[in-house]
Every structure is written in structure tokens, then in C-alpha cells.
Amino acid sequence: MKKRIAILGSTGSIGTQALAVIQQQCERFEVTVLTAHSNADLLIRQALQYRPKAVVIGDEKEYRQVKEALSAYSIDVTTGATAVEQIVELDVIDTVLTAIVGSAGLAPTVRAIRAKKNIALANKETLVVAGALITQLVKEHNVALYPIDSEHSAIFQCLVGENPTTVEKILLTGSGGPFRGKTQSELATVTPQQALKHPTWEMGRKITIDSASLMNKGLEVIEARWLFEVDFNRIEVVIHPQSIIHSMVQFTDGSIKAQMGLPDMKLPIQYALTYPERLHTSFPRLTFDQYNQLTFEKPDTQTFRNLALAYHAGEKGGNCPCILNAANEIAVSAFLDNRIGFLQMSDLIEKCINTIAFNRNPSMEDLLATDLETRQFAIHYLKHFNTTSL
Ligand code: NDP
Ligand code: MG
């Protein structure tokens, strides 16, 4: 029996790479559901190639085009945000691969877990916003949650065959992004175009900005805390500009295991879909004569304040990581639109954390309310920034 996969966010960077993996392993996998937000043209091409049972186009303006293009095929076409949530419950799905960007991925992931689907998780914001509730739901419904994020896949691979109680520390690596080594005054004037040039990974726009500001590493620290049930004081970020070691685990006997490879998301995507098996791939291999120098540094959290803010939010817990995430989504979008400068992203996030009411034990409904309230406040507060120098 082929494993039947739903890809939420199939038109994005992770979504398209997931389809490439599935195409190479087509005797094992079948795509049964695809969803996109507004990229109707690509969704139609993907549907014609992979012939899923159903597709969802989030943006209602694009519905007619997708419906007409697929009318000759037995592919169900629906639209709207709630359609993305409903589609994950279909019987024809075994695993839901969540590659939507931002907290929009949360509601469909919750529905998928409740419908007893296994989750291959790229959408890290889901665990940042609602890590406690998601991990509890995963246990209650007895489903598997496999990480796609390269660092978390690396940690997951290092932990295979190990006793979780022997983990001393997680060493989460990160490239440091395009602005590693820059000072605050240099960062004040960097442009979105400069921030979008990542030195080692090609990704969607939001995560590329998060990587430049080190917020991505901060979100990943919170993601790791929930995936591996390790306290924040045992998760250490290590800057490793070559992106060859994807992360490490230190054990109680002092031994450190690392997972290495060339930076290519197709490997962690495939591992999340095939675990516990490893399948042969023809991906280029790492050779040590090409990478004969691997270097490591401490992160500069004075300059890149987002990483410090994320640790703070994670340690505080409750709805604080949800506030951090929602504020960051608004900050990134405002930076990309040239409405605020690079450093002002941290100012906006800090302002939101200090303003929105803290809730120590939020329900899912409370978190959705915090997400909305933070976005509204952040959009309103953007007016206070002086952007004449941008
Ligand atoms: P992209 O921006 O490339 O793709 C996002 C996908 O989500 C697209 O299919 C987009 O549709 C869809 N989408 C956007 N907004 C919404 C919405 N409101 N509702 C429903 N669907 C929506 O992002 P990435 O692929 O880079 O990232 C996806 C997730 O994976 C993120 O959470 C990111 O942090 C994580 N991740 C990504 C990595 C990477 O290498 N790219 C690495 C590790 C994690 P459309 O195209 O129609 O707009
Ligand atoms: Mg990552």
C-alpha cells in the first residue's frame, strides 16, 4: 500500500521540494491532497501532474480559475480558509505534511491530529504558538509528529536508538545568516533585498528574513523544546556558517552526536516521510576535501535581539511565544514592504510582548485570540515608527 500524503502549502519552497521527493519515490507515496493560498497557476499544474483526489485554493478570487482548469478530472476543488481545515480529515490521507507559512498552519494541523493523521511538520510556527497543546493532542490521539526542519530532523536522527533520559544538551546549529558579524549601526540600514540573500539555504521569503534576524533560530529553539521535551537551559545555539552540521546532541557521558550533509531540504523531508527507513537517494554527497574547514561561534544576541526575545518568550511560556510569533509575522511583512527598518522588527516584537496581556495557561481559543489581538496591536503600532531614513 502506498502512503497517502496531503501537502498543505504545496506551492511553496518546502511544498515543491516535497513533491520532488514524492516523484522520486512514487512507488511508495501517493499525493491525495494539495493546497495553496493564491498561486492558482502552479496549483493547477501540480494537480494535473499528480492527480490528487482534492485541492484547496485558499484565496476565493482564484477559485473559478482552478475549478475550470480541473473540471475534466475527478479532482474535488474547494476554497477558503475553513476548506483547508476540513480537507485534512479526508479518509484518503495517512500523513499531512504541513508546509504552510506562519500561524495559519495551526488550525489545519490541530484538525489533522484530531482526525488521527500522522504529521510531517515543516510549519514550525504551529509548535511555537501552541507547543504545549499540540504535543498533548499528539499523545491523546496517538499520532506521530515527524520534524522536517533540518535542525530538528538532525536531532531526531541523533536520538534514534538513544534513551531520552541520557540527553544532556541540544546543540542547535545555524548559519548566522547574511548579516553575521555586522554591527547594530550597519544593520540599521540593510534592505529587504540584502536580507533575502541567504548564504546557504534557498527558502520562502518569511523564513529567509527570520534567518537574517536570527528569529528563525529563536523559533527553532522553542520548536526543539516541544519536540524533544528539553528545557530551554539545555538548548544551546551554535553558529556554524557552513551549514554542514545540521545540529548535535550531547549525552550524559559527554559524547556528542552530529548529523551532517549538504544543505538540501529534500533529505529531511524524505526522512520525515519514510522514518524509520532510510531510502537510497541520488542527492549530491558531502566530501570533506570540499568542506575542509567547519567553524563554530557563539551567537551575538546583543546585536541580533530576536534570539534573546525568543528565549525570553519561550521561558516565560503561556501565550508569550504566541505574542512573539504574531508580532514577528507583522514585523517581517512590514520590513519586506519597507515600512520599518531591520532593527525595528525587534522593537515592535518587544513592544507587543510588553503590551499584550499575559496568560499562563491559554486554551487553543485563547491562543487564537492572542494571535489576532497581537496582530491588530502591531499593525496599529507600526504608525509610531519613524521610517523617513529608510
Ligand atoms: P513559502 O512562502 O515558500 O510557501 C508557503 C506556502 O504556504 C505556499 O504554498 C503558500 O501558498 C501557502 N500559504 C501562504 N499563506 C497561507 C495562508 N494564510 N493559508 C494557507 N496557505 C498559505 O514558505 P516555505 O516553504 O519557505 O516555508 C513553509 C514553512 O516551512 C514555514 O513554516 C517555514 O518556517 C518552514 N520551513 C521552511 C524551510 C525552507 O527551506 N523553506 C526550512 C525549514 C522550515 P501560495 O504559494 O499560493 O502563496
Ligand atoms: Mg531550520
XYZ file of C-alpha atoms and ligand atoms in Angstrom, residues 124 149-151 216-217 220, ligand 2:
8
model
C 7.390 25.452 12.960
C 13.063 21.445 9.837
C 16.673 20.416 9.081
C 17.975 21.054 12.619
C 14.341 31.670 12.836
C 16.835 30.253 15.342
C 13.607 26.717 16.352
Mg 15.798 25.173 10.200
